[in-house]
C-alpha angles and dihedrals in degrees: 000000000000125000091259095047092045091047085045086051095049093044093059095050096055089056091057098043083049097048089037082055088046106055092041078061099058092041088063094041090048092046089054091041085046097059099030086059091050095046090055089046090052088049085043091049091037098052115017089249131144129255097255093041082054096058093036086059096051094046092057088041084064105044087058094047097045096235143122131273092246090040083055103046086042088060091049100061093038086064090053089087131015098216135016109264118265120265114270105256106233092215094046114116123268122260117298123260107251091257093050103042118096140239115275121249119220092242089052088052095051088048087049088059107039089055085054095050099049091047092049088068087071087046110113096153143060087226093051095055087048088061090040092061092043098050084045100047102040111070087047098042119021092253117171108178136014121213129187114199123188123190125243134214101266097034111270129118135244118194106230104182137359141174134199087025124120109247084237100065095035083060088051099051089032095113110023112198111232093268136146125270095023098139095217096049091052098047090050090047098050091030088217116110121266103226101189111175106135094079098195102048089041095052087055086048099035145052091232118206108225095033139170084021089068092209096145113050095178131033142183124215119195141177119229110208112196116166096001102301130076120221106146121072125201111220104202103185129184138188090224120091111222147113108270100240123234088264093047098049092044090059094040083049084051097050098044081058097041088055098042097075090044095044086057092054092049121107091340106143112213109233121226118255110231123211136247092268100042079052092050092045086047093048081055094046096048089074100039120098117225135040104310119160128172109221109192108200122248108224127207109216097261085058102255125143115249107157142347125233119216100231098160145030155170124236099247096052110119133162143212087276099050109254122132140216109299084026085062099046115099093024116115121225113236090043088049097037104022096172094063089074101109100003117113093261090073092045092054092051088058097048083056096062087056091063097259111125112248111219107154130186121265106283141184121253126190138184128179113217125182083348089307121130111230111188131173134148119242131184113207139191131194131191128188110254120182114304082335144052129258106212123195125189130194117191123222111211107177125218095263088053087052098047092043096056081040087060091043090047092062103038081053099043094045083227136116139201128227137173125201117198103206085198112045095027091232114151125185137171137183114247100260089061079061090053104035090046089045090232122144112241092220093067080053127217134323134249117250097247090042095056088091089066095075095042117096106278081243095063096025093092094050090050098046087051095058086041090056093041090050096047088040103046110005085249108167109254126223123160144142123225133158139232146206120241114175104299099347139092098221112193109223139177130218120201117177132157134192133247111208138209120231089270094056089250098147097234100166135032124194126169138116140272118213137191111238098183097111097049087040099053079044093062106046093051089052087058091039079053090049099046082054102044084046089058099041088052086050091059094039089060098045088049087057093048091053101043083041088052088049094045086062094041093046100046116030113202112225106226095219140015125299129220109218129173088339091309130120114230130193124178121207114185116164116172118231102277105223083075101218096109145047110205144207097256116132145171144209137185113162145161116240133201114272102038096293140119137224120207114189123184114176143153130209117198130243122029141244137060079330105051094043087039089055088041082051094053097045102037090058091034089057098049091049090051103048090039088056090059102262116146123245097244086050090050098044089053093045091049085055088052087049099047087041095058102032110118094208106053129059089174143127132207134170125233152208125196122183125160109196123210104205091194097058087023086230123161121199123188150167136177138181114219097331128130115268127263117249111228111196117206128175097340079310122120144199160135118266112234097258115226119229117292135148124209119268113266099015095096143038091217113015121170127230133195130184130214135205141216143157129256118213134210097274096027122141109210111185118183110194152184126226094253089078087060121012116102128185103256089012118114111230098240081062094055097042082051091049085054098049090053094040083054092049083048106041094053136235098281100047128092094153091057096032085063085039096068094038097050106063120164117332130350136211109197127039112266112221116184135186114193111191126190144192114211122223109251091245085063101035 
């Protein structure tokens, strides 16, 4: 082996030795990093705390203890679980189905989170800490797949890592536009969870992943806050479709806190910090043209060179793979150009460093990337610059390489070139005007004043007029024509432009022709969309004028309140006000035979003719019922039978049923799956126990039960529907609370301001509301 071979050999190995210790080095970094973020996310999912309150903590946990920061956060995590999970048992029976799981206890929360934890400290990659949350939720929840969405720039979402999807599909959500309804975007915006688990109402509301297939049925969306901003959002889905229930939703909360911290350290490369003097030479290069680096020499200890690290460089700077100035600075050259070790080019940069100017001859360079071969010729020159070197470049691309890109240019462009001398009658054109206009080569090109003569007799005249402007008066042409290829119409441009002679006589014209087809075809199908989309709307908004004209008909609002069987009765309705829907809300306050009354309070989902058309039948259909003697739990069971056989309905509602005996002021009800009414009683206020009862439509053979209780002289009695709580991210048991304390504010005698402090900003559903009062004796 030769001195140069041996140096070149030596060289090399250094750089491996040095990149193998390096990255050594970052394993270890990333494992500390790694359990110190999940031992501030298990304080964060533990306590409620902030990032930086998390880390605060631990670091004055250690100080007491006299430990250090990664003893402390090991001891953290150790006091998570008291013992290591059992074993899982081969023969045990597989996850329950959603309707059949139980309700998690807070220790089995705690151990939940302590085996992921444990297990996040072996997570590198996005991808692995996808298929960690997976292996870890399933078994507990039903969970099915596992997404990780992060922010961009301008809103939009890219999906960095998912479990349990069909490459397929993760390809086709991959990058999300910064659209509406898209479930991730909103919960990182609002940084508040995201609980779907009513399918049909959510894919109205929602862009759902997985649709039309219908595979997930439920679906958690959660924010994942990491140094103070959240910008990262966990996607938990499920096939069952049910409602996650408060435990469930307080471990997935945990996790998505436990995972933030970890998520933030993964695949994030540190950037080298330049000095003061790599900063001053930068500020210089930012304003130089050209490709200009500062390499600044990597000594052994002996002082020999045995690299050079890129600290500065100008904008323009590019090399052989493609990165660019700032993508350049911190890489090291023989790491990032092995093949220079030995070469002259090394020998002249060292030359350099001993004061003697480096400009070498033009040389080939080639790098083999992904088993392709990259080669260009460069002629450098290097020049000694303080402690460092200041390296230019100049690349030589010869005539084939630019014609080449030239020809490229124009196939993918669609797009040809073509030049017409007025003097010498001389006419050429590159070979895509040949294909785009459909001519054979062999019959040559066409004069100037004869290329009307291959447009659509319908466009030739337009054409010819612009010919004749541009070779008149040197006037820019720009005009669209159309030709006949075989059996098809192709929608072409031409752009042209005139050279003159001193005495402003146009003697040569140059410009493109350029086939349009594709953007044209675009185009039309884009009207013939919104033509569609104009008389879909149309429909749209006669069919909300009609269900909106039957909703009236069908369900007369008194204007003021009603005295009936000794009772005082006030209706509230107010439609959803974004205005887009009619829903399914309805009311009844009746008079029956024998001195007694019927309230009904229901709602029916979906909106729309269906949705009133199905209100209309039940509501009439209730009040028959229950005036022909029938008991509430019969009709209700009967109601059930009607909605389950219609034809014409697939739909569901929920429903509440009270007859009410003014001499014994006894009030019987019954409801099936609908919210509970609020009895106020001496300032005091709360929810009646409600009696069994499924929603209409969900079950063959449901069962119903009634309950009973007594109204008093001064009672407030108020029957409605969800509209008036429910709020998108809020669990239910908030909204029915929010209630309780708006009815203590709002005072015994107002409706108005009682629905005032209930119905802040838009809202998405109908409100429907029965306010029932007893009367005092003086006022009877």
């Amino acid at each position: 082996m030769d001195t140069s071979s041996a140096a070149e050999t030596a060289a090399l190995a250094k750089v491996v030795s040095r990149q193998r210790a390096e990255l050594a080095r970052l394993r270890d970094s990333l494992a500390t990093s790694a359990v110190v973020e999940r031992a501030k996310g298990a304080l964060m999912a533990t306590t409620g705390c902030t990032p930086d309150a998390a880390h605060e903590a631990l670091v004055r946990r250690a100080e007491a203890g006299n430990r250090t920061l990664l003893e402390e956060c090991w001891l953290t995590l150790g006091a998570l679980t008291p013992s290591a999970p059992p074993a899982p048992d081969p023969g045990a029976e597989p996850p329950a189905p959603a309707g059949e799981r139980t309700a998690l206890a807070v220790p089995e929360v705690a151990e939940i989170l302590g085996r992921l934890g444990k297990a996040l400290v072996r997570v590198t990659t996005p991808r692995e800490l996808a298929g960690t949350l997976l292996e870890h939720l399933a078994p507990r929840l039903g969970a099915d797949a596992v997404l990780l969405y992060r922010r961009l720039p301008d809103n939009g979402l890219e999906l960095v890592a998912d479990a349990g999807v069909e490459a397929a599909l993760a390809d086709q959500w991959r990058l999300v536009p910064p659209l509406s309804g898209i479930a991730p975007l909103e919960a990182i915006k609002a940084g508040e969870p995201l609980w779907l688990g009513h399918y049909a109402e959510d894919r109205r509301r929602y862009q759902l992943i997985g649709e039309p297939h219908g595979r997930w049925r439920s679906r958690a969306w959660l924010p994942m806050t990491a140094g103070g901003g959240t910008e990262a959002a966990l996607g938990v889905l499920r096939p069952d479709l049910s409602a996650f229930q408060p435990a469930d939703r307080e471990l997935l909360t945990a996790v998505a806190r436990l995972c933030a911290g970890r998520l933030s350290t993964l695949d994030v490369p540190a950037a080298p910090v330049p000095s003061d003097f790599s900063r001053a030479v930068q500020s210089v290069l930012d304003a130089l043209p050209g490709a200009v680096v500062l390499l600044t020499p990597l000594r052994s200890p002996g002082g020999t060179v045995e690299d050079y690290r890129i600290d500065a460089a100008t904008p323009d700077a590019m090399d052989i793979l493609g990165r660019t100035g700032q993508e350049m600075i911190g890489a090291h050259i023989l790491e990032s150009y092995p093949s220079v070790a030995g070469e002259s080019l090394w020998q002249g940069y060292l030359k350099a460093l001993g004061g003697e100017p480096y400009e070498g001859e033009p040389f080939v360079y080639e790098e083999i990337v992904a088993g392709v071969p990259l080669t260009a010729t460069y002629s450098v020159r290097a020049a000694a610059l303080g402690d460092g070197l200041l390296v230019s470049w100049l690349r030589h691309d010869t005539e084939e390489r630019q014609e080449q890109r030239l020809s490229d240019m124009q196939r993918l462009g669609n797009l040809g070139w073509a030049n017409w001398n007025l003097v010498t009658r001389q006419v050429t054109w590159s070979s895509q005007v040949y294909t785009i206009l459909g001519r054979d080569p062999g019959r040559g090109a066409v004069p100037l004043d004869l290329l009307p003569d291959l447009v659509l007799p319908e466009d030739a005249h337009t054409l010819a007029r612009g010919v004749a402007e541009l070779a008149r008066t040197g006037r820019r042409l720009d005009v669209p024509f159309r030709i006949r290829s075989g059996h098809t119409v192709r929608h072409l441009r031409a752009v042209a432009e005139a050279v003159n002679a001193p005495d402003g006589t146009v003697v040569e014209v140059h410009g493109f022709v350029q086939d349009l087809t594709a953007q044209r075809s675009a185009e039309l199908a884009l009207v013939d969309s919104e033509r569609a989309i104009l008389v879909q709307r149309g429909v749209l908004d006669a069919e909300r004028a009609l269900a909106t004209r039957l909703q009236h008909a069908l369900l007369p609002m008194p204007s003021e309140p009603v005295r009936l069987c000794g009772l005082r009765v006030e209706v509230a309705y107010l439609p959803a006000q974004a205005g887009i829907h009619v829903g399914g809300d309805w009311f009844s306050a009746v008079e029956l035979p024998g001195d007694a009354a019927l309230f009904v309070v229901g709602d029916v989902a979906g909106h729309g003719v269906d949705a009133v058309a199905t209100m209309a039948q039940l509501r009439f259909t209730a009040k028959g019922m229950v005036s022909t003697g029938s008991s509430l739990t019969g009709a209700l069971a009967r109601l059930n039978f009607l909605l389950l056989h219609s034809r014409d309905s697939q739909s569901t509602a929920t429903l509440i049923l009270a007859r009410y005996e003014p001499a014994e002021r006894r009030l019987v009800w019954a409801q099936a799956g609908h919210l509970p009414p609020l009895l106020v009683r001496d300032g005091e206020v709360r929810r009646l126990d409600r009696p069994d009862g499924m929603l209409l439509g969900a079950h063959a053979e449901p069962s119903y039960e009634s309950a009973e209780f007594r109204l008093e002289p001064g009672d407030r009695l108020l029957m409605y529907t969800d509209g008036l709580v429910e709020r998108p991210g809020e669990d239910i048991d908030a909204g029915l609370t929010r209630l309780a304390e708006a009815v203590r504010t709002a005072g015994p005698d107002s409706l108005a301001a009682l629905l005032d402090a209930m119905l802040v900003g838009e809202r998405r559903d109908d409100v429907c509301v029965l306010d029932i009062r007893v009367p005092l004796e003086d006022e009877e």
